[in-house]
PDB file of C-alpha atoms in Angstrom:
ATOM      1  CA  UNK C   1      17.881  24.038  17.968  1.00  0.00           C
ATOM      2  CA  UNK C   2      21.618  22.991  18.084  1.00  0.00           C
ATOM      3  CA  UNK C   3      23.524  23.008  14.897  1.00  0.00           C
ATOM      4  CA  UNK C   4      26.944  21.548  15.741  1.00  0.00           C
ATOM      5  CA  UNK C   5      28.168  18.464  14.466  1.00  0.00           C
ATOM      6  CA  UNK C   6      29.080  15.052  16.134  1.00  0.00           C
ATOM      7  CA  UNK C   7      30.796  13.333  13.200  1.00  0.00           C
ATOM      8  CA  UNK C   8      29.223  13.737   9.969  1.00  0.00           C
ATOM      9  CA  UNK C   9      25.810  14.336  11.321  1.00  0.00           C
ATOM     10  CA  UNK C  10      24.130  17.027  13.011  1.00  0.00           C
ATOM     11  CA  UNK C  11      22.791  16.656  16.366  1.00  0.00           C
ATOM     12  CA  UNK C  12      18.912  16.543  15.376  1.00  0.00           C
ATOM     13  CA  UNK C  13      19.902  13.731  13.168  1.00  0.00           C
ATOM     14  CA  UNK C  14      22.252  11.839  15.925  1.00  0.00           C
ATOM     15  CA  UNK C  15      19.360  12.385  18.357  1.00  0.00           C
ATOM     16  CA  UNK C  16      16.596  10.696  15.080  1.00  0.00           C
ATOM     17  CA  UNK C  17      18.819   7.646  14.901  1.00  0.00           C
ATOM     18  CA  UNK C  18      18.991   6.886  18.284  1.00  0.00           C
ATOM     19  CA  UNK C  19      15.206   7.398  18.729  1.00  0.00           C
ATOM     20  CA  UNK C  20      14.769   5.016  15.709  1.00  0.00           C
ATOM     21  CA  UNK C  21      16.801   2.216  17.177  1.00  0.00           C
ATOM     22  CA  UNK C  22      15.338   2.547  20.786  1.00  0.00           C
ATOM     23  CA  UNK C  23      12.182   2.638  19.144  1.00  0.00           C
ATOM     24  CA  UNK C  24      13.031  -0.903  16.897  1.00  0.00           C
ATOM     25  CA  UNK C  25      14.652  -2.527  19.491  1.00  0.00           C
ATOM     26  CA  UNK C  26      11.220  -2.482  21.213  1.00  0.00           C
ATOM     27  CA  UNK C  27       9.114  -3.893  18.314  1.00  0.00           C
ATOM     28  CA  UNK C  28       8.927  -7.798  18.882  1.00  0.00           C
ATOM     29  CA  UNK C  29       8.075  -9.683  15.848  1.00  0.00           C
ATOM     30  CA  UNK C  30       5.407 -11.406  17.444  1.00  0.00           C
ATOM     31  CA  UNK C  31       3.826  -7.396  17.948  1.00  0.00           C
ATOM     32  CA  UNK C  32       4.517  -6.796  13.896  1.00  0.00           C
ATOM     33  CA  UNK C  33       1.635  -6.827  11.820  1.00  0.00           C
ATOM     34  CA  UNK C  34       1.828  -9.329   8.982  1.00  0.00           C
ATOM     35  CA  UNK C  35       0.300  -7.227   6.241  1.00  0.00           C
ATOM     36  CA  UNK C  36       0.034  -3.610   5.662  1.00  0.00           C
ATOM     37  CA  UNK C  37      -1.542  -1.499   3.784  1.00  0.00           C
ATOM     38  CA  UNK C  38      -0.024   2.167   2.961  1.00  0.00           C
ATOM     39  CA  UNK C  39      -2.282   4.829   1.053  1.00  0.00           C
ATOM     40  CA  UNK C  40       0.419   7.068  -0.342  1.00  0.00           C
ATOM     41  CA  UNK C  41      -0.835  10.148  -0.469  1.00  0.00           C
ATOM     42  CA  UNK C  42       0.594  13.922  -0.549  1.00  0.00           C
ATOM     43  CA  UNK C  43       2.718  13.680  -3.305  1.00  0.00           C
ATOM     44  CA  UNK C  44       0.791  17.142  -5.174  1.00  0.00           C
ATOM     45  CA  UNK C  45       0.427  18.821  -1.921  1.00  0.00           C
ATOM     46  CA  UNK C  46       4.635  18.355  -1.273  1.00  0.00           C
ATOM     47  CA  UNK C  47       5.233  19.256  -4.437  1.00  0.00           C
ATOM     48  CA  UNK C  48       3.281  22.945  -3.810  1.00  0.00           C
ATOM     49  CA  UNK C  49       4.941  23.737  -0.746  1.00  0.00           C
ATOM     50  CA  UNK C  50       8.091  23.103  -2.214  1.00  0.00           C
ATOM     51  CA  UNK C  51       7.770  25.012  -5.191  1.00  0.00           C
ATOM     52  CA  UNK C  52       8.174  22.177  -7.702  1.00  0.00           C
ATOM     53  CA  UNK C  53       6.105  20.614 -10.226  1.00  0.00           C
ATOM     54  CA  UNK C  54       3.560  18.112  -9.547  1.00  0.00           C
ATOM     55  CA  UNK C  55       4.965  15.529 -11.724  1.00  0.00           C
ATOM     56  CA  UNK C  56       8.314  16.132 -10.026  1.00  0.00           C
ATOM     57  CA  UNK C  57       6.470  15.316  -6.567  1.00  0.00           C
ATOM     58  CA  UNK C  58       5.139  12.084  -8.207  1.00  0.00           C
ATOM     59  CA  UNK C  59       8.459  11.312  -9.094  1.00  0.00           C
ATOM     60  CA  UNK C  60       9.652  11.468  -5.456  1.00  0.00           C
ATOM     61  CA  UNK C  61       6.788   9.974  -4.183  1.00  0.00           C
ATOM     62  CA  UNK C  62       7.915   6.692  -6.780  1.00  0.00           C
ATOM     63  CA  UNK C  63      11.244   7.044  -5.209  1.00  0.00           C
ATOM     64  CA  UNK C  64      10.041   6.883  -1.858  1.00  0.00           C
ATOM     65  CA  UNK C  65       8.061   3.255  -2.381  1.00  0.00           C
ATOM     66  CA  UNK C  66      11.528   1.376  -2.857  1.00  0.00           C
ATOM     67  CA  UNK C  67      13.202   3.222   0.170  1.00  0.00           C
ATOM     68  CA  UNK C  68       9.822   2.124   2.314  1.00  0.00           C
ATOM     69  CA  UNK C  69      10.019  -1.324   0.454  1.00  0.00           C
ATOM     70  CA  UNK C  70      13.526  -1.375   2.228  1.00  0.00           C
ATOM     71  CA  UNK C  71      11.879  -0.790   5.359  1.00  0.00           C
ATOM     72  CA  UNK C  72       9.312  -2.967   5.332  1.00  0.00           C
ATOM     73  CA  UNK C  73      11.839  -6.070   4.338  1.00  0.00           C
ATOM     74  CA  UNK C  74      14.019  -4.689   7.358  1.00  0.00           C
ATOM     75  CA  UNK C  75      11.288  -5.961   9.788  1.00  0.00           C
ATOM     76  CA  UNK C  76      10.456  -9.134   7.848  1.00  0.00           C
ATOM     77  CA  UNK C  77       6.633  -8.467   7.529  1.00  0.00           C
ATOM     78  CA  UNK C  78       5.365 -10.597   4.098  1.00  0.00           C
ATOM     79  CA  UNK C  79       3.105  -8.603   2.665  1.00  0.00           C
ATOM     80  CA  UNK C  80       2.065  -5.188   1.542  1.00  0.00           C
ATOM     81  CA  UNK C  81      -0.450  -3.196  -0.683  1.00  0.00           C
ATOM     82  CA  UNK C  82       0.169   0.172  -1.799  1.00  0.00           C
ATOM     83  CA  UNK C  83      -1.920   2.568  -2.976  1.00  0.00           C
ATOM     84  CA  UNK C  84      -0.601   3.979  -6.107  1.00  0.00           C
ATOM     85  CA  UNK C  85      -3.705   5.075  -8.497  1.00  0.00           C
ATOM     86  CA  UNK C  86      -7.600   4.732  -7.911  1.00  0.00           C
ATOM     87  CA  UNK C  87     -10.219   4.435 -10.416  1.00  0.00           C
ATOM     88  CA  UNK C  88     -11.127   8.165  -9.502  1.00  0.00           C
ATOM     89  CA  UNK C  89      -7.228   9.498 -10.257  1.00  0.00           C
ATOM     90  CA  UNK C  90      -7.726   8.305 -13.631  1.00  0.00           C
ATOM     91  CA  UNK C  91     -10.326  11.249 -13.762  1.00  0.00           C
ATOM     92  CA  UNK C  92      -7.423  13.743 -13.766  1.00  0.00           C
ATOM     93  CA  UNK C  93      -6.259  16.189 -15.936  1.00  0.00           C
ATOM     94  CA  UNK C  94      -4.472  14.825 -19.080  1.00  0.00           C
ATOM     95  CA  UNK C  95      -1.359  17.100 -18.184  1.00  0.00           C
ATOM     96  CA  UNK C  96      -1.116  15.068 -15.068  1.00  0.00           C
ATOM     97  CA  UNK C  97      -2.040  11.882 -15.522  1.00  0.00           C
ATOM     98  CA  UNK C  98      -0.136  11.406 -18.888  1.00  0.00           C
ATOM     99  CA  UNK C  99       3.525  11.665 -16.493  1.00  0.00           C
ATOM    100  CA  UNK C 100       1.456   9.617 -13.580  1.00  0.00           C
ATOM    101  CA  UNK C 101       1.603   6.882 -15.576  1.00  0.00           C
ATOM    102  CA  UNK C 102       4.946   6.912 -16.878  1.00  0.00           C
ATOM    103  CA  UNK C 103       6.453   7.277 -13.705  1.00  0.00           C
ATOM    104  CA  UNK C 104       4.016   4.615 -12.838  1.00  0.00           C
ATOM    105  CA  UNK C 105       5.757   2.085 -15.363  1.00  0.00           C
ATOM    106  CA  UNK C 106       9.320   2.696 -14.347  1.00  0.00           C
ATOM    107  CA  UNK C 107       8.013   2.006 -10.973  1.00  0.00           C
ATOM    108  CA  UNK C 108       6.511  -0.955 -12.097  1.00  0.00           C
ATOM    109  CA  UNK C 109      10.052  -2.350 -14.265  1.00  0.00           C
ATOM    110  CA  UNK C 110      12.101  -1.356 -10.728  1.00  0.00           C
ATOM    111  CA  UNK C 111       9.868  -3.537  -8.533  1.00  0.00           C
ATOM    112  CA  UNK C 112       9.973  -6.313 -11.054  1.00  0.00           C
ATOM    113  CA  UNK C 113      13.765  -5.913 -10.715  1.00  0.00           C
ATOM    114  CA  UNK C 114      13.731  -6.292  -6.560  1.00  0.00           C
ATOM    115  CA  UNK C 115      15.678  -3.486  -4.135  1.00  0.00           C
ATOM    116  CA  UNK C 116      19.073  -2.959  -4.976  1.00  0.00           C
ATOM    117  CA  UNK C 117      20.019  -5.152  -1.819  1.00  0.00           C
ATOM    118  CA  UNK C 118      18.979  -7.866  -3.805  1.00  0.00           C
ATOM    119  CA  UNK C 119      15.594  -8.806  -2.073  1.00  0.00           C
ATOM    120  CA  UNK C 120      13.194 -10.051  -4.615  1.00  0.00           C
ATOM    121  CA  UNK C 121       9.804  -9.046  -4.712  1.00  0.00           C
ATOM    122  CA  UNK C 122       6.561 -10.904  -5.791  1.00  0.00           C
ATOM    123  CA  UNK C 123       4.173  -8.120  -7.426  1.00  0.00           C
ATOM    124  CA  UNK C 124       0.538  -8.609  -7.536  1.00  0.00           C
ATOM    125  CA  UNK C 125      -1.961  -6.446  -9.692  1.00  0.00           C
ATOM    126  CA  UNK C 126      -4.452  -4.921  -7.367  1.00  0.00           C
ATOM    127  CA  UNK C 127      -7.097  -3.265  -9.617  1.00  0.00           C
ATOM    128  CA  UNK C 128      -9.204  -3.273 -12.632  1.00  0.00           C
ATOM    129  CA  UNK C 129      -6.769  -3.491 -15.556  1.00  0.00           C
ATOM    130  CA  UNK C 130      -9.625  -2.929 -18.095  1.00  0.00           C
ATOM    131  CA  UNK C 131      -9.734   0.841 -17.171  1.00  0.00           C
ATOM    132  CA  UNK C 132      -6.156   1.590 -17.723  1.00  0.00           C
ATOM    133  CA  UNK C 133      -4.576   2.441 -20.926  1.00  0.00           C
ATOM    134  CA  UNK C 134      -3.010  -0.822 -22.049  1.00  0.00           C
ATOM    135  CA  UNK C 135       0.756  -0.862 -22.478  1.00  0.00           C
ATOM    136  CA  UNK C 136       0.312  -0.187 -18.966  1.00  0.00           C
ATOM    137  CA  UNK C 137      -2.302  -3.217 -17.842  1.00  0.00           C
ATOM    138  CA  UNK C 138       0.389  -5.252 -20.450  1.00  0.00           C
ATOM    139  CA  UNK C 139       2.947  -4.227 -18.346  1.00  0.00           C
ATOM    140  CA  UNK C 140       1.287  -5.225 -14.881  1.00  0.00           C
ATOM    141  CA  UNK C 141       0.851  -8.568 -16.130  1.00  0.00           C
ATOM    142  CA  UNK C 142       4.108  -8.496 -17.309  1.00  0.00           C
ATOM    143  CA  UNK C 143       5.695  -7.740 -13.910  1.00  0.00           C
ATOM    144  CA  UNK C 144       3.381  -9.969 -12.250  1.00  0.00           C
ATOM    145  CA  UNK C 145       4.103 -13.292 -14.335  1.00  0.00           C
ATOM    146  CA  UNK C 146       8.117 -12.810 -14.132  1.00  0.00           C
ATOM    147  CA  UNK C 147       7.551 -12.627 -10.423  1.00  0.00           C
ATOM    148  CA  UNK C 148       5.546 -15.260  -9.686  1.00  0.00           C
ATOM    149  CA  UNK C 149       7.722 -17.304  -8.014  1.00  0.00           C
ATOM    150  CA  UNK C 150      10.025 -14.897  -6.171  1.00  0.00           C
ATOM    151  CA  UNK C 151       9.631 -15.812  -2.594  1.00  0.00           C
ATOM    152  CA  UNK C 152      10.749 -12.356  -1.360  1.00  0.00           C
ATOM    153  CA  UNK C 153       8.187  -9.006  -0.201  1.00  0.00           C
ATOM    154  CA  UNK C 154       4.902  -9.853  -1.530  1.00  0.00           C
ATOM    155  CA  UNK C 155       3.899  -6.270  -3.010  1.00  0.00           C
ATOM    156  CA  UNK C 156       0.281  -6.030  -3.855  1.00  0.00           C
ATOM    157  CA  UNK C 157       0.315  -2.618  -6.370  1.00  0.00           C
ATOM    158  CA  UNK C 158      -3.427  -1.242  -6.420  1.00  0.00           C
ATOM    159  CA  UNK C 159      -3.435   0.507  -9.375  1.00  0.00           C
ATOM    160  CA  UNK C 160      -6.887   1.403 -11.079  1.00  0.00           C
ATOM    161  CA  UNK C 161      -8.568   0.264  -8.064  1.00  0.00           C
ATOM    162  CA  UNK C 162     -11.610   1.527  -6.073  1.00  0.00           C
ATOM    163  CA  UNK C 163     -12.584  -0.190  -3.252  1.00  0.00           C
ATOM    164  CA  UNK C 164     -16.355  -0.219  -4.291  1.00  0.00           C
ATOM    165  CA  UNK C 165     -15.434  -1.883  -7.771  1.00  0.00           C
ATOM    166  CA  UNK C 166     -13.964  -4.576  -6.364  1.00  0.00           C
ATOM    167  CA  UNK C 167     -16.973  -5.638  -4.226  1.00  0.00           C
ATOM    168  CA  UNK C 168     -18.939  -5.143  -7.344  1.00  0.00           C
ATOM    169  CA  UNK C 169     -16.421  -6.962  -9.312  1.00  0.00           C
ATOM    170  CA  UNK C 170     -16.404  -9.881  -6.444  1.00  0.00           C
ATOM    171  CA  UNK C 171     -20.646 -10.127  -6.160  1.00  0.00           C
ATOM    172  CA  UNK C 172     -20.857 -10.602 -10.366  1.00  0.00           C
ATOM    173  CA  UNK C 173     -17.582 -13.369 -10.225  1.00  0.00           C
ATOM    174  CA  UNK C 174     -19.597 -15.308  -7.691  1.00  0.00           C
ATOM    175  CA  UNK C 175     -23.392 -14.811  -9.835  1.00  0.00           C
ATOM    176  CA  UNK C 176     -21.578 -16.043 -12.973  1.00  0.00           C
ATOM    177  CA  UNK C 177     -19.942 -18.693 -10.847  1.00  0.00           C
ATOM    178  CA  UNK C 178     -23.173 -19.669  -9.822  1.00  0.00           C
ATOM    179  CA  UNK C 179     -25.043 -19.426 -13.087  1.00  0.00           C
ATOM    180  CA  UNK C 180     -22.612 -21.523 -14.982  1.00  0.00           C
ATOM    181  CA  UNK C 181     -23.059 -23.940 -12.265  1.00  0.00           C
ATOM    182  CA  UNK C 182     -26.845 -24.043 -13.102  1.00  0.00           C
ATOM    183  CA  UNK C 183     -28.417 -22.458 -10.261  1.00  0.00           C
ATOM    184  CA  UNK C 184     -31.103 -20.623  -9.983  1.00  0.00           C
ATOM    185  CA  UNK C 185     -31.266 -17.102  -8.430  1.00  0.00           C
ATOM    186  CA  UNK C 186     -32.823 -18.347  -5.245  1.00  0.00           C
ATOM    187  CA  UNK C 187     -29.769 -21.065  -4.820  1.00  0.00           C
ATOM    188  CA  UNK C 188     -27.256 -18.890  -5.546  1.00  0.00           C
ATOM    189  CA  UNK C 189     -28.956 -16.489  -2.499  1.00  0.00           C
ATOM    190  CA  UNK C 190     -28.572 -19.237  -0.611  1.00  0.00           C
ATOM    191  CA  UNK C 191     -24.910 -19.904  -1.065  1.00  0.00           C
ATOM    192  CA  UNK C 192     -24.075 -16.429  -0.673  1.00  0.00           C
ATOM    193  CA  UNK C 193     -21.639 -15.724   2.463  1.00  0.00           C
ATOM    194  CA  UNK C 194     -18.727 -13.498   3.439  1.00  0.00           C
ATOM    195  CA  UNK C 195     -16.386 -16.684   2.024  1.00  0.00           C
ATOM    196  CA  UNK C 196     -18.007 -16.544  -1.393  1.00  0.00           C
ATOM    197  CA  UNK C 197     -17.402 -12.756  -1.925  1.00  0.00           C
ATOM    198  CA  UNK C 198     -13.642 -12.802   0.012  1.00  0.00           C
ATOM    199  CA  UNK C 199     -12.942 -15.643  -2.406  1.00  0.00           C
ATOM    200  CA  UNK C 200     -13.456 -13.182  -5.372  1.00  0.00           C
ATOM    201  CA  UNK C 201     -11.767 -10.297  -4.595  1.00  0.00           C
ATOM    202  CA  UNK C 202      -8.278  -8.813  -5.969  1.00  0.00           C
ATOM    203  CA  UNK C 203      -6.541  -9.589  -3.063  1.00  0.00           C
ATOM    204  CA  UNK C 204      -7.951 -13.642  -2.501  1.00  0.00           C
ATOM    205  CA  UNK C 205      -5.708 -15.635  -1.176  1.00  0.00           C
ATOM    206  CA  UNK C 206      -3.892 -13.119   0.765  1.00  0.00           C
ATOM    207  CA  UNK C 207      -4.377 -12.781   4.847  1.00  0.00           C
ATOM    208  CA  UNK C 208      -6.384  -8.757   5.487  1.00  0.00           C
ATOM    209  CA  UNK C 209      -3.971  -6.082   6.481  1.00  0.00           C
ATOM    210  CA  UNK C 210      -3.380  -5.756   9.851  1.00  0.00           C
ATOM    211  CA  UNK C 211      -2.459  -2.188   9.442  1.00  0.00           C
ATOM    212  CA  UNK C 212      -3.315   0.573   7.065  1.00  0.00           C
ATOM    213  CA  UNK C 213      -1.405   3.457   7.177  1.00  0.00           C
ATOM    214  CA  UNK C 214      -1.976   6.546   5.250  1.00  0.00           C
ATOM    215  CA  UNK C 215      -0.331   9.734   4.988  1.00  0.00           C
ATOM    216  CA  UNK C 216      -0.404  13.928   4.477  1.00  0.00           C
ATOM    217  CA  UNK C 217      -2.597  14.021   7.772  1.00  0.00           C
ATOM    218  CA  UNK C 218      -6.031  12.690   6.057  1.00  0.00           C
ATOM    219  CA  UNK C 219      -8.453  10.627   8.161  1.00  0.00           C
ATOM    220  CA  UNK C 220     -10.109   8.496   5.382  1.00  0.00           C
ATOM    221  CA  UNK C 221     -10.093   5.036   3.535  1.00  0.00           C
ATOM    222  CA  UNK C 222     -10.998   6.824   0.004  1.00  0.00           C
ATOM    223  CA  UNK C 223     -12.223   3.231  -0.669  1.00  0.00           C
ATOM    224  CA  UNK C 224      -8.773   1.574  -0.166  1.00  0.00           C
ATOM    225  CA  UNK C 225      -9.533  -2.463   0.820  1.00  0.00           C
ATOM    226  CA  UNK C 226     -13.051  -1.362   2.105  1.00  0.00           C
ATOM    227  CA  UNK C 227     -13.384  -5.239   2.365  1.00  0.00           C
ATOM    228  CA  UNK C 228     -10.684  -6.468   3.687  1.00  0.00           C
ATOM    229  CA  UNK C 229      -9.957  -3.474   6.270  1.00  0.00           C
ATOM    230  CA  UNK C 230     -12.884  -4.504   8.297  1.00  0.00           C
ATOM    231  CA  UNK C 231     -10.676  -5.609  11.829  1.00  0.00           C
ATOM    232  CA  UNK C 232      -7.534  -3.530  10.234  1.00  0.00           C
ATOM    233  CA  UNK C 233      -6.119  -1.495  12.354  1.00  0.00           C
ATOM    234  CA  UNK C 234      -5.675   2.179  11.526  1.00  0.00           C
ATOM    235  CA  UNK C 235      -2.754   5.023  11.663  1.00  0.00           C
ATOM    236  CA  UNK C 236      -3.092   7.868  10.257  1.00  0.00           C
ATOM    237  CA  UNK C 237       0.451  10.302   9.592  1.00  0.00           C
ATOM    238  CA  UNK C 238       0.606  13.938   8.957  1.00  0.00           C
ATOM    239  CA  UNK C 239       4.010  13.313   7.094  1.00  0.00           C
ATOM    240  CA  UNK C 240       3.126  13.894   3.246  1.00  0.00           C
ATOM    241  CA  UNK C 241       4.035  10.413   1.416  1.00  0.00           C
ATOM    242  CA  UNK C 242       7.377  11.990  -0.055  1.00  0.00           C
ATOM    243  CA  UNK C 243       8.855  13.129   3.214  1.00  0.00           C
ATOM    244  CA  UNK C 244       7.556  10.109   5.220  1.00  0.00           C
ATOM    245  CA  UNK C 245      10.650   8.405   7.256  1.00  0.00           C
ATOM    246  CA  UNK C 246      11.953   5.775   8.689  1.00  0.00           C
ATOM    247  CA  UNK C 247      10.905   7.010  12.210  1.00  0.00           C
ATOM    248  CA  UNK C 248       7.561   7.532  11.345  1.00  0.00           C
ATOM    249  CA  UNK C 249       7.039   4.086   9.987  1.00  0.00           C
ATOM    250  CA  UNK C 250       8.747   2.759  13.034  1.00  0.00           C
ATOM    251  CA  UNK C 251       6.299   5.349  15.202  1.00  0.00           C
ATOM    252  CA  UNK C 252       3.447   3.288  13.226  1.00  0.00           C
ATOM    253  CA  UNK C 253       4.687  -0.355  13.981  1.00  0.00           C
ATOM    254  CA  UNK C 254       5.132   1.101  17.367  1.00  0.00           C
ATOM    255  CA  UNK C 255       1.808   2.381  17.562  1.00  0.00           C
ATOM    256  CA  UNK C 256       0.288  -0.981  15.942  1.00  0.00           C
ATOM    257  CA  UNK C 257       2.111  -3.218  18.912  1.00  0.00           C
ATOM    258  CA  UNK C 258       0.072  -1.133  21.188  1.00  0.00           C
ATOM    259  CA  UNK C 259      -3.193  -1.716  20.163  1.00  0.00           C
ATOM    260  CA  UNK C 260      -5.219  -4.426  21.724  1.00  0.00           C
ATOM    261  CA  UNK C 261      -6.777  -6.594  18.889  1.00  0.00           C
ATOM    262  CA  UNK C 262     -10.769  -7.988  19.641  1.00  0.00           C
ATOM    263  CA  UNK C 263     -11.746  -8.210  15.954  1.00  0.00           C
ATOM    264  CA  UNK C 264     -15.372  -7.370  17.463  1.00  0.00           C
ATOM    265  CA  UNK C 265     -15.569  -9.286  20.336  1.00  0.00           C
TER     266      UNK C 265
END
């Protein structure tokens, strides 16, 4: 591989940033999806191979969100959901979880603050906040109420969520709906649709992602928007979530424009 230097970069890196503009330059914004979802996963597996500790690879896994946030406002696409902690992560090891959350929080107080280029973001809980320790569901609400009405990135933060909760969460919303309306079990059967349990969910309101994209090479949903991810398209990126780049978001836009949408027809 060459080594010299063309200014102060080497040549891989000259030859990157040319691939990444040739590669933008092609994305039309009509071809951009208007939602994505990103499971960010990797961060313990990066942290092995490079020798460090696991809460120091959660750490730069945090990091990484605002420098994709960036990325994501670069190409003007509204909305996205990340994947930050599942009901099952809350199953971990105290030792772990205890600087998860932490890191967590000052992720939280940065997003409420917007990117340092000054784009504001509108944060949305994603999740069941009855599951987490509290200063931490406090603080969600927190971040989502002094957001409100930023008309910036719309950032849907699943944290405490599992995909399979939030059907089950939608399905009793609409039987106590129902029940407080006086009907009986056989009406409320009868009034049951796909609108009445999309109407309920975390994420109501909000258009389905488009595209899901999750990293460190896995091939699975782990019951991230099982719902809403019904016509989403799918990429799936070896990059571990703290090394992913620029480039390889751009490779998944890319790869998105491609696709030819039928949503089952």
């Amino acid at each position: 591989m060459a080594t010299s230097v063309f200014g102060a970069l080497r040549v891989p890196d000259v030859v990157y940033r040319y691939y990444e503009r040739r590669l933008a330059r092609s994305l039309t914004k009509a071809q951009l999806p208007g939602h994505i979802g990103v499971v960010l996963d990797g961060n313990r597996r990066w942290a092995k191979q490079t020798g460090a500790s696991t809460a120091y690879g959660h750490q730069v896994g945090a990091e990484k969100i605002h420098e994709f946030l960036h990325w994501v406002a670069e190409f003007n696409i509204p909305v996205v959901t990340l994947y930050m902690l599942s009901t099952q992560n809350l199953n971990r090891d105290k030792a772990e979880l205890e600087p998860l959350i932490r890191i967590i929080a000052q992720t939280l107080r940065q997003l409420g603050s917007g990117l340092n280029d000054g784009t504001q973001l509108k944060v949305h809980p994603v999740g069941d906040q009855r599951i987490l320790p509290e200063a931490l569901a406090d603080l969600l609400n927190e971040t989502a109420d002094s957001t409100r009405h930023n008309t910036g990135l719309h950032v849907n933060v699943a944290i405490g969520y599992g995909g399979r909760e939030e059907i089950v969460d939608a399905a009793k919303s609409f039987l106590t709906d129902t029940s407080e309306l006086g009907y009986t079990l056989d009406q409320a059967i009868e009034t049951l649709d796909v609108d009445a349990i999309s109407d309920r969910l975390y994420t109501r309101g909000q258009p389905d992602p488009d595209l899901v994209i999750r990293t460190s090479g896995e091939q699975r949903l782990s019951g991230f928007l099982m719902w809403q991810s019904a016509y989403s398209e799918f990429y799936f990126c070896e990059a571990l979530w703290p090394a992913f780049r620029r480039v390889d978001f751009i490779r998944a836009l890319r790869d998105y424009a491609t696709r030819n949408r039928r949503y089952g027809s």
